[in-house]
Amino acid sequence: MSELARVDVEWHGDFPVAVVTGEIDASNVAEVGAAVRGLVTNQSSVLVVDLTPTTYLDSAGINLMFSLGDELRSRQLSLRLVIAPDSSIARMLKITGLDKTYPTFPTVEAAL
Amino acid sequence: MPSQHDELHKLRALQRVADVALAYLPLDQLLNELLERIAEILGTDTAAFLLLDESGEWLVATAAKGIEEEVEQGVRIPVGGGFAGRIAAERRAIFIEDVDHADILNPILREKRIRSMLGVPLFVADVVIGVLHVGTLTPRMFDSADADLLQLAADRAATAIERARSFHQRGVVEMLQRSLVPEELPSVPGLELAARYRPAVRRGGIGGDWYDAFTLGRGAIALVVGDVMGHGIGAAAMMAQMRTGLRAYALDGHPPAGVVDRLNRLLLTLGQHEMTTLSYAVVDLERERATLVSAGHLPPIMRGPAGETVVLAVEGGPPLGVSVAATFPEATFEFPAGSVLLLATDGAVEVRGEGVEAGLERLRALVEVSDDLSDLCLNIAEGAVRGTAADDDVAVLGARLELLPDTLRTTWPATADTLPTMRPLLRRWLGRWGAAEDEIYDIIVSVQEAAANAVEHAYAPGDATYEVIGSCENGQICFQIRDRGSWREPRGTHRGRGISMMRALMESVDVTQDEEGTRVELRRTLGREAA
């Protein structure tokens, strides 16, 4: 993956947490998407995506989260987002309604 | 008294050795042809060239007649030992009348039952580079005329060998230069970069200086100038490892001090003893700052926007590869728009018999009066600071943070890769109008939504471009994003949020379409609550 963003996985018991560090835009959304989707398993009913270390997210990234949520739902799985409150990322979720569609949490611990 | 016939014979012999036509032969053919002619003129059964290897400690059989096995088996004779080794060590012609009783190391000479031998050293500028010797299977007295003729052939060969080597070395240098220094410097909007590498073409080989520049994401650019001590292919190969290691650690996200610390430990684990010095700088375009780490390297030079130029006091650490306990502190400096940062190797300033301070001061003074960055780097590489071209190799890298104009006019290739590259430039430009963090973020997202659309709807993936023009009037930021494609509402389930985001984040969004293409105009007044 380019130096723009990195996806790390943290396991909290059976729950995978995808930690997205860096910036997501049209230039790397496909790579980020592939990395996050690679963490989806049927062992866990939940996928947590931690966007706290994400520093840039435009509509490409927002669209990715909506698509990911749809895909998970079709498999009876659920998407939970971790967002730093009052951050620019939180503002983007708000204006697109992503925060109304999927539950958001201020910390990974709260999301589990 | 030599007869007239003898004199004529000698003259012919000299002409055959000095034959100009030989100069046009490739080196190996030239050596073999010289051996043929020498053996024929002197009536010997064997003739051989042994050349000094890169270490300067061994003679290696390079061309042979009558004892071809020497070359095939790669016979090596230590300088100072054996017949050829003595010639090289004592720098004089040696004649052995009866080989059986002499100190001969080479078993091939014994097996061939060579009886008498004559050998001379090959000189280039008073330095021995090899040995030429001839031998006979029957006892033979060589006289001083034979030795003179052999020396003439040796001189002839030495000149050709030196020429071929410097030609070959130039080729190697060029190849290394091409493969080890960046093919081209990264293109970073708002940052001008220039660099030069000038190899020292001299006996003993090329040096281990290098420069590198690469982007680190989020408006950070890494600049490197380093110097692996020593010369030759070994130093160049070590340089390649250092360059790769540094890039790997930097791209892994380590801060400058962490990168240099890891590189130090890497060098120590490689078990090499080539000491390396380097300057590593990370330029933060948005914050207009540079963080520097030095490992025993020539300090960087900084020229401020008003021209004031200083040698930066970077405390730094020792050279790499010296101690596992070494630490490499970071030093951060303001790097305001209009400033120049210059990194160089000591080959740029070093004059023998002079302290480095004097050269550094001349470098500082040169940077102070130089307005053109490319010319500056070229001049430094060509020896402007020293007064003459350097006998060591030189690497120099300069960066200038450009002043941003009131109206920002930029043209971008229609690819998505331009989006992350554009962001630091937009942040800097918005920052200079006093935009707050949130405002900067909102405006950038909006501009990039329009830019992403231009990229998506560009005519062809080829050389299509789009323009981004930013201006500010009475505290209102206006951006125009123009392309030659036609706007289409994105289709698909999770597409098309870009437009609604733009409308939510900006005061006004106007999309104009005509035969020339699509123009999106975005406006937002700074200091006003967002929608």
XYZ file of C-alpha atoms in Angstrom:
643
model
C 0.000 0.000 0.000
C 1.161 3.531 -0.644
C 2.518 5.660 2.164
C -0.803 7.515 2.224
C -2.672 5.079 4.448
C -2.098 1.914 6.411
C -4.593 -0.650 7.691
C -3.575 -2.569 10.810
C -5.635 -5.240 12.529
C -6.048 -5.411 16.268
C -7.808 -8.402 17.778
C -9.898 -7.800 20.849
C -10.891 -11.328 21.736
C -12.806 -12.525 18.678
C -13.448 -9.013 17.407
C -11.245 -7.733 14.615
C -10.586 -3.991 14.671
C -9.352 -2.422 11.438
C -7.226 0.579 12.373
C -6.956 2.983 9.429
C -4.001 5.354 9.773
C -3.462 8.168 7.283
C -5.537 9.582 4.467
C -8.225 7.988 2.288
C -9.135 9.475 -1.089
C -9.929 8.296 -4.611
C -6.277 7.437 -5.183
C -6.074 4.715 -2.535
C -9.660 3.848 -1.586
C -9.501 0.558 -3.488
C -6.401 -0.552 -1.580
C -7.840 0.479 1.764
C -11.104 -1.255 0.917
C -9.338 -4.485 0.016
C -7.309 -4.395 3.234
C -10.377 -3.798 5.421
C -12.477 -6.415 3.616
C -9.684 -8.916 4.190
C -10.458 -8.738 7.912
C -14.083 -9.784 7.580
C -14.613 -13.282 8.956
C -17.649 -15.314 9.864
C -16.079 -15.993 13.243
C -17.001 -12.540 14.396
C -20.408 -10.930 14.130
C -18.922 -7.455 14.169
C -16.248 -5.545 12.280
C -14.952 -2.460 14.025
C -13.284 0.178 11.835
C -11.208 2.606 13.863
C -11.012 5.932 12.035
C -9.430 7.834 14.938
C -5.954 7.841 13.334
C -7.462 8.743 9.935
C -6.486 12.283 9.013
C -8.343 12.731 5.716
C -11.549 11.191 4.451
C -13.499 12.430 1.455
C -16.526 11.035 -0.357
C -14.479 8.122 -1.707
C -13.835 6.987 1.867
C -17.396 7.716 2.977
C -18.731 5.665 0.053
C -16.405 2.848 1.024
C -17.865 2.775 4.556
C -21.434 2.693 3.198
C -20.558 -0.150 0.796
C -18.748 -2.055 3.515
C -21.742 -1.683 5.843
C -24.086 -3.034 3.120
C -21.837 -6.003 2.450
C -21.585 -6.866 6.134
C -25.315 -6.527 6.644
C -25.986 -8.942 3.785
C -23.869 -11.474 5.693
C -25.680 -10.830 8.972
C -22.642 -8.959 10.259
C -22.494 -5.427 11.560
C -20.181 -2.471 11.079
C -19.177 -0.252 13.964
C -17.173 2.917 13.453
C -14.818 4.537 15.927
C -14.564 8.288 15.405
C -12.885 10.990 17.470
C -15.795 13.308 18.423
C -15.499 16.870 17.110
C -12.886 15.841 14.555
C -13.017 16.784 10.878
C -13.710 13.125 10.127
C -16.733 13.243 12.486
C -17.992 16.287 10.565
C -17.754 14.418 7.262
C -19.747 11.512 8.705
C -22.359 13.922 9.971
C -22.929 15.785 6.704
C -23.243 12.523 4.769
C -25.442 10.819 7.343
C -23.021 7.931 7.753
C -23.196 8.420 11.535
C -26.990 7.920 11.385
C -26.701 4.743 9.327
C -24.051 2.978 11.391
C -23.340 3.218 15.096
C -20.306 5.310 15.970
C -18.253 5.214 19.157
C -15.625 7.534 20.588
C -13.220 4.695 21.487
C -12.522 1.108 20.425
C -13.399 -0.089 23.949
C -16.828 1.541 23.703
C -17.411 -0.152 20.337
C -16.827 -3.664 21.692
C 79.823 -2.475 -32.372
C 76.334 -3.344 -33.565
C 76.158 -3.845 -37.272
C 73.995 -1.699 -39.535
C 71.762 -4.714 -39.937
C 71.291 -4.961 -36.187
C 70.388 -1.276 -35.968
C 67.817 -1.633 -38.721
C 66.391 -4.719 -37.052
C 66.082 -2.845 -33.768
C 64.351 0.098 -35.400
C 61.856 -2.207 -37.100
C 61.234 -3.893 -33.792
C 60.571 -0.561 -32.095
C 58.169 0.407 -34.843
C 56.271 -2.824 -34.480
C 55.775 -2.232 -30.778
C 54.939 1.441 -31.196
C 52.562 0.714 -34.130
C 49.777 3.291 -34.025
C 47.275 0.813 -35.430
C 47.435 -1.112 -32.157
C 45.654 1.740 -30.441
C 42.434 0.859 -32.255
C 42.272 -2.681 -30.886
C 40.159 -3.615 -27.882
C 42.347 -3.988 -24.783
C 42.491 -7.799 -24.686
C 43.408 -7.983 -28.377
C 45.986 -5.247 -27.955
C 47.677 -7.095 -25.082
C 47.735 -10.358 -27.019
C 49.055 -8.647 -30.149
C 51.828 -6.972 -28.126
C 52.768 -10.328 -26.603
C 52.894 -11.920 -30.053
C 55.151 -9.194 -31.391
C 57.424 -9.080 -28.346
C 57.891 -12.844 -28.332
C 58.673 -12.796 -32.012
C 61.121 -9.877 -31.843
C 62.953 -11.125 -28.782
C 62.693 -14.755 -29.872
C 61.143 -15.926 -26.619
C 58.877 -18.915 -26.010
C 56.615 -17.229 -23.506
C 55.348 -13.743 -22.763
C 52.790 -12.613 -20.200
C 51.083 -9.602 -18.694
C 50.146 -9.656 -15.018
C 48.092 -6.712 -13.730
C 47.673 -5.448 -10.201
C 44.202 -6.112 -8.794
C 42.036 -3.514 -6.993
C 43.626 -4.271 -3.611
C 47.031 -3.456 -5.021
C 48.415 -6.557 -3.314
C 48.103 -9.193 -6.019
C 49.249 -9.539 -9.594
C 46.736 -11.387 -11.750
C 47.721 -13.103 -15.015
C 45.753 -11.190 -17.651
C 47.250 -12.147 -21.029
C 49.792 -14.816 -21.878
C 51.480 -16.468 -24.823
C 53.128 -19.851 -24.503
C 51.820 -20.121 -20.928
C 48.115 -19.579 -21.607
C 47.266 -21.732 -18.569
C 48.343 -18.807 -16.424
C 45.347 -16.812 -17.544
C 42.968 -19.766 -17.667
C 43.816 -20.710 -14.085
C 43.753 -17.094 -12.925
C 47.251 -17.253 -11.454
C 47.749 -14.678 -8.677
C 51.178 -13.656 -7.428
C 51.597 -11.549 -4.279
C 53.452 -8.266 -4.716
C 56.936 -8.794 -3.314
C 56.880 -12.581 -3.817
C 58.177 -14.605 -6.733
C 59.627 -13.308 -9.963
C 56.771 -11.023 -11.062
C 56.053 -9.955 -7.480
C 59.627 -8.776 -7.042
C 59.504 -6.748 -10.239
C 56.367 -4.950 -9.018
C 57.752 -4.393 -5.508
C 61.236 -3.299 -6.598
C 59.899 -1.289 -9.562
C 62.720 -2.436 -11.844
C 63.555 -4.887 -14.605
C 64.716 -8.298 -13.345
C 66.589 -10.913 -15.326
C 66.904 -14.514 -14.216
C 69.353 -16.616 -16.157
C 68.401 -19.969 -14.700
C 64.866 -20.309 -13.425
C 65.456 -23.586 -11.588
C 67.553 -21.854 -9.018
C 65.553 -18.745 -8.604
C 62.654 -17.888 -6.398
C 59.702 -18.843 -8.603
C 56.221 -19.119 -7.102
C 54.313 -19.921 -10.235
C 54.188 -23.725 -10.765
C 53.239 -23.238 -14.417
C 56.596 -21.626 -15.122
C 58.337 -24.616 -13.546
C 56.200 -27.183 -15.369
C 56.948 -25.525 -18.684
C 60.644 -25.872 -17.860
C 61.311 -22.250 -18.581
C 65.022 -21.553 -18.167
C 65.607 -17.795 -18.554
C 63.301 -14.898 -17.833
C 63.227 -11.133 -18.214
C 60.511 -8.939 -16.742
C 59.737 -5.219 -16.462
C 57.146 -3.210 -14.497
C 54.186 -1.401 -16.113
C 53.999 2.188 -14.959
C 51.205 4.736 -15.103
C 52.231 8.122 -13.759
C 54.985 6.500 -11.698
C 52.642 3.941 -10.154
C 53.168 0.252 -10.886
C 50.024 -1.285 -12.388
C 51.471 -4.614 -13.525
C 54.337 -6.637 -14.938
C 55.345 -7.840 -18.408
C 57.698 -10.783 -18.600
C 59.158 -13.054 -21.278
C 60.825 -16.453 -20.971
C 62.795 -19.026 -22.970
C 62.967 -22.807 -22.741
C 66.693 -22.735 -23.383
C 69.224 -20.710 -21.379
C 69.464 -17.209 -22.746
C 71.308 -14.026 -21.814
C 69.039 -10.984 -22.187
C 70.904 -7.721 -22.680
C 69.980 -4.127 -21.860
C 68.646 -3.551 -25.403
C 66.203 -6.425 -24.853
C 65.175 -4.881 -21.547
C 64.661 -1.465 -23.211
C 62.490 -2.969 -25.919
C 60.459 -4.891 -23.353
C 60.034 -1.700 -21.316
C 58.808 0.123 -24.428
C 56.163 -2.566 -24.951
C 55.265 -2.360 -21.267
C 54.833 1.420 -21.460
C 52.735 1.010 -24.573
C 50.492 -1.500 -22.841
C 50.286 0.556 -19.633
C 48.946 3.560 -21.520
C 46.355 1.450 -23.325
C 45.318 -0.321 -20.103
C 44.903 2.963 -18.288
C 42.854 4.416 -21.096
C 40.644 1.338 -21.304
C 40.200 1.304 -17.533
C 39.205 4.917 -17.277
C 36.825 4.372 -20.179
C 35.393 1.287 -18.516
C 35.238 3.070 -15.188
C 33.349 5.946 -16.718
C 30.890 3.406 -18.020
C 30.551 1.829 -14.580
C 30.202 5.213 -12.937
C 27.525 6.242 -15.364
C 25.678 2.995 -14.842
C 25.894 3.297 -11.068
C 24.881 6.896 -11.184
C 21.873 6.003 -13.258
C 20.857 3.146 -10.984
C 21.723 4.618 -7.608
C 20.673 8.223 -7.736
C 16.977 8.883 -8.278
C 15.991 8.816 -11.930
C 14.231 12.056 -11.348
C 13.506 14.099 -8.284
C 9.929 13.887 -7.057
C 7.610 16.538 -8.355
C 6.262 18.370 -5.328
C 4.017 21.377 -5.966
C 5.416 24.379 -4.111
C 8.832 22.833 -3.553
C 11.687 23.255 -5.993
C 14.300 20.502 -5.855
C 17.699 20.323 -7.545
C 20.554 17.867 -7.142
C 23.882 16.882 -8.634
C 26.212 13.949 -8.300
C 29.696 14.282 -9.687
C 31.818 11.136 -9.542
C 35.542 11.370 -8.906
C 37.010 9.493 -11.823
C 40.443 8.525 -10.579
C 42.435 5.390 -10.024
C 41.088 3.361 -7.144
C 37.547 3.785 -8.335
C 34.448 5.802 -7.722
C 33.218 7.078 -4.390
C 30.246 6.343 -2.205
C 28.419 9.682 -2.178
C 24.699 9.744 -2.859
C 21.600 11.873 -2.630
C 17.959 10.923 -2.467
C 14.600 12.678 -2.243
C 11.167 11.121 -1.830
C 7.720 12.013 -0.531
C 6.531 10.684 2.803
C 2.855 11.532 2.556
C 0.908 14.297 4.264
C 3.121 17.033 2.909
C 6.429 15.665 4.125
C 9.448 15.311 1.864
C 12.571 13.353 2.801
C 15.931 14.715 1.653
C 19.139 12.732 2.032
C 22.790 13.311 1.251
C 25.257 10.667 2.385
C 28.827 9.544 1.993
C 30.126 5.999 2.391
C 33.854 6.265 3.106
C 36.176 4.657 0.624
C 36.109 4.193 -3.096
C 35.397 1.568 -5.648
C 32.507 -0.671 -6.413
C 32.414 -1.796 -2.754
C 31.668 1.703 -1.516
C 29.067 2.165 -4.237
C 27.359 -1.104 -3.338
C 27.290 -0.126 0.341
C 25.818 3.203 -0.676
C 23.019 1.355 -2.452
C 22.246 -0.591 0.728
C 22.240 2.553 2.850
C 19.955 4.333 0.427
C 17.506 1.460 0.337
C 17.621 0.973 4.103
C 16.923 4.626 4.741
C 13.947 4.667 2.374
C 12.510 1.532 3.956
C 12.716 2.906 7.509
C 11.390 6.311 6.482
C 8.424 4.896 4.549
C 7.678 2.679 7.538
C 6.810 5.872 9.385
C 9.788 6.271 11.711
C 10.721 9.812 12.728
C 14.050 11.132 11.383
C 16.049 10.221 14.496
C 14.544 6.718 14.481
C 15.420 6.263 10.814
C 19.065 7.224 11.330
C 19.330 5.145 14.510
C 18.055 2.070 12.656
C 20.362 2.730 9.752
C 23.304 2.845 12.161
C 22.378 -0.537 13.582
C 21.764 -1.922 10.097
C 25.248 -0.875 9.015
C 26.785 -2.507 12.103
C 24.954 -5.790 11.474
C 26.156 -5.869 7.872
C 29.617 -6.476 9.309
C 31.128 -3.907 7.031
C 33.562 -1.340 8.189
C 32.757 1.350 5.695
C 31.987 4.351 7.838
C 29.080 6.391 6.546
C 28.097 9.984 7.204
C 24.782 11.477 6.222
C 22.420 14.399 6.521
C 18.745 13.507 6.659
C 16.086 16.199 6.506
C 12.319 15.909 6.532
C 10.630 19.023 5.212
C 7.089 19.661 6.430
C 5.575 21.741 3.660
C 2.472 22.773 5.565
C 4.137 23.840 8.774
C 7.114 25.245 6.863
C 9.573 23.406 9.052
C 12.555 21.141 8.489
C 13.671 18.441 10.904
C 17.284 17.440 10.497
C 19.499 14.646 11.714
C 23.219 14.518 11.067
C 25.494 11.511 11.415
C 28.940 13.033 11.383
C 28.112 14.900 8.200
C 28.886 18.334 6.797
C 26.283 20.678 8.342
C 23.412 21.859 6.102
C 23.160 25.437 4.860
C 19.912 27.418 5.136
C 19.146 30.562 3.175
C 16.206 32.545 4.515
C 13.563 34.351 2.429
C 15.477 37.648 2.732
C 18.751 36.042 1.664
C 20.336 35.687 5.090
C 22.310 32.454 5.001
C 23.567 30.367 7.890
C 25.338 27.105 8.562
C 22.734 25.205 10.567
C 23.853 24.129 14.003
C 22.785 20.485 13.891
C 24.297 18.749 16.872
C 23.830 15.299 15.387
C 25.632 12.101 16.213
C 28.784 10.298 15.087
C 29.140 8.686 11.660
C 27.115 5.521 11.104
C 28.803 2.203 11.664
C 30.974 3.410 14.538
C 29.057 2.588 17.696
C 25.901 0.691 18.543
C 25.411 3.086 21.459
C 25.381 6.196 19.266
C 22.339 8.482 19.448
C 21.187 10.862 16.766
C 19.253 13.867 18.073
C 16.831 15.723 15.815
C 16.992 19.470 15.287
C 13.959 21.319 13.934
C 14.253 24.635 12.103
C 11.729 27.058 10.674
C 11.708 26.748 6.889
C 9.577 29.668 5.761
C 8.440 30.044 2.159
C 11.270 31.441 0.060
C 13.951 29.576 2.030
C 16.567 27.261 0.588
C 17.987 24.200 2.352
C 21.194 22.773 0.956
C 22.811 19.435 1.821
C 26.214 18.456 0.433
C 29.065 16.002 0.940
C 32.463 17.187 2.129
C 33.921 16.655 -1.347
C 32.163 19.919 -2.203
C 34.182 22.009 0.242
C 37.274 20.063 1.285
C 40.632 21.460 0.259
C 43.692 19.547 1.374
C 45.627 21.328 4.126
C 42.679 23.528 5.047
C 40.177 23.162 7.865
C 36.616 22.307 6.881
C 35.380 25.571 8.462
C 36.954 27.695 5.744
C 35.356 25.621 2.982
C 32.028 25.640 4.784
C 32.132 29.417 4.997
C 32.808 29.645 1.250
C 29.870 27.299 0.643
C 27.653 29.477 2.858
C 28.753 32.590 0.981
C 28.041 30.925 -2.383
C 24.540 29.862 -1.304
C 23.908 33.407 -0.061
C 24.492 34.958 -3.493
C 22.899 32.226 -5.600
C 19.349 32.734 -6.778
C 19.075 29.812 -9.173
C 18.959 26.504 -7.314
C 19.891 24.295 -10.288
C 22.869 26.485 -11.149
C 23.924 26.485 -7.506
C 23.960 22.687 -7.318
C 25.789 22.441 -10.637
C 28.406 24.981 -9.549
C 28.988 23.249 -6.234
C 29.356 19.861 -7.947
C 31.833 21.328 -10.423
C 34.031 22.658 -7.631
C 32.966 26.320 -7.295
C 33.501 26.260 -3.523
C 36.966 24.704 -3.761
C 38.161 26.749 -6.723
C 38.910 23.592 -8.707
C 37.010 20.415 -9.462
C 37.029 18.102 -6.464
C 39.291 15.042 -6.455
C 36.674 13.319 -4.292
C 33.150 12.716 -5.500
C 30.459 15.251 -4.673
C 26.737 14.936 -3.989
C 24.610 18.009 -3.445
C 20.867 18.429 -2.973
C 18.951 21.663 -2.581
C 15.311 22.444 -1.813
C 13.499 25.750 -2.033
C 10.063 26.238 -0.526
C 8.352 28.454 -3.060
C 6.430 31.535 -2.074
C 2.800 31.010 -2.962
C 1.105 33.704 -5.044
C -2.171 35.380 -4.071
C -3.870 33.626 -6.936
C -2.960 29.978 -7.111
C -3.037 28.658 -10.673
C -2.215 24.995 -11.051
C -2.647 22.399 -13.783
C -2.755 18.701 -12.979
C -2.722 15.517 -15.011
C -6.157 13.915 -14.810
C -5.198 11.080 -12.464
C -6.314 10.338 -8.912
C -2.684 10.374 -7.778
C -2.749 14.151 -8.024
C -5.226 14.388 -5.122
C -2.855 13.597 -2.232
C -0.086 15.629 -3.908
C -2.368 18.656 -4.105
C -3.470 18.683 -0.489
C -0.272 20.037 1.141
C -0.183 22.828 -1.430
C -3.827 23.754 -0.738
C -3.208 23.639 3.020
C -0.248 25.966 2.710
C -2.115 28.365 0.441
C -5.207 28.435 2.643
C -3.039 28.826 5.735
C -1.516 32.004 4.382
C -5.028 33.549 4.175
C -5.515 32.743 7.843
C -7.969 29.883 7.337
C -8.643 27.842 10.479
C -8.001 24.080 10.606
C -11.670 23.165 10.070
C -12.014 25.641 7.222
C -8.889 24.306 5.567
C -10.228 20.767 5.845
C -13.679 21.628 4.487
C -12.377 23.625 1.541
C -9.826 20.949 0.642
C -12.458 18.200 0.698
C -14.688 20.314 -1.547
C -11.932 21.182 -4.020
C -10.890 17.547 -4.132
C -14.443 16.323 -4.701
C -14.577 18.545 -7.762
C -11.067 17.449 -8.782
C -11.994 13.760 -8.384
C -14.930 14.389 -10.691
C -12.667 16.043 -13.251
C -10.339 13.041 -13.062
C -13.232 10.611 -13.473
C -14.778 12.433 -16.401
C -11.638 13.371 -18.260
C -11.772 12.560 -21.935
C -9.028 9.977 -21.979
C -6.593 8.510 -19.494
C -3.720 9.906 -21.576
C -2.584 13.482 -21.289
C -5.852 15.036 -20.149
C -5.427 17.724 -17.513
C -7.526 19.802 -15.180
C -6.944 23.170 -13.580
C -7.380 24.311 -10.019
C -7.407 28.080 -9.492
C -7.662 29.562 -6.027
C -8.203 33.217 -5.168
C -9.266 35.263 -2.178
C -11.353 38.446 -2.231
C -12.373 40.271 0.923
C -11.935 37.186 3.029
C -13.838 34.953 0.650
C -11.982 31.993 -0.788
C -12.930 31.068 -4.328
C -11.808 27.948 -6.141
C -12.406 27.074 -9.762
C -11.881 23.538 -10.961
C -11.923 23.299 -14.742
C -11.708 20.325 -17.020
C -12.477 19.521 -20.644
C -14.792 16.652 -19.900
C -18.508 16.739 -19.343
C -19.975 16.441 -15.907
C -22.105 13.402 -15.304
C -23.957 12.567 -12.158
C -22.077 9.572 -10.798
C -24.114 6.394 -10.970
C -24.096 3.451 -8.588
C -25.452 2.869 -5.109
C -22.748 4.553 -3.115
C -21.620 7.276 -5.458
C -22.416 10.899 -5.890
C -21.959 11.968 -2.282
C -19.253 14.355 -3.441
C -21.733 16.960 -4.659
C -23.784 16.912 -1.511
C -20.616 17.186 0.549
C -19.500 20.219 -1.472
C -22.879 21.864 -0.974
C -22.766 21.174 2.747
C -19.237 22.479 3.175
C -19.250 25.571 0.943
C -21.375 28.693 0.779
C -21.925 28.304 -2.917
C -21.291 25.626 -5.506
C -21.803 26.488 -9.159
C -21.375 24.007 -11.956
C -21.112 25.432 -15.466
C -20.970 23.225 -18.526
C -20.316 24.199 -22.106
C -18.492 22.858 -25.148
C -15.152 23.691 -23.510
C -15.793 21.463 -20.570
C -16.986 21.715 -16.990
C -16.235 24.474 -14.512
C -17.014 24.120 -10.818
C -16.843 27.262 -8.720
C -16.705 26.959 -4.943
C -16.904 29.844 -2.476
C -16.530 30.094 1.241
C -16.001 33.133 3.475
C -13.368 32.601 6.121
C -14.222 33.163 9.778
C -17.875 32.353 9.288
C -19.634 29.424 10.889
C -19.846 26.488 8.524
C -23.260 25.447 7.299
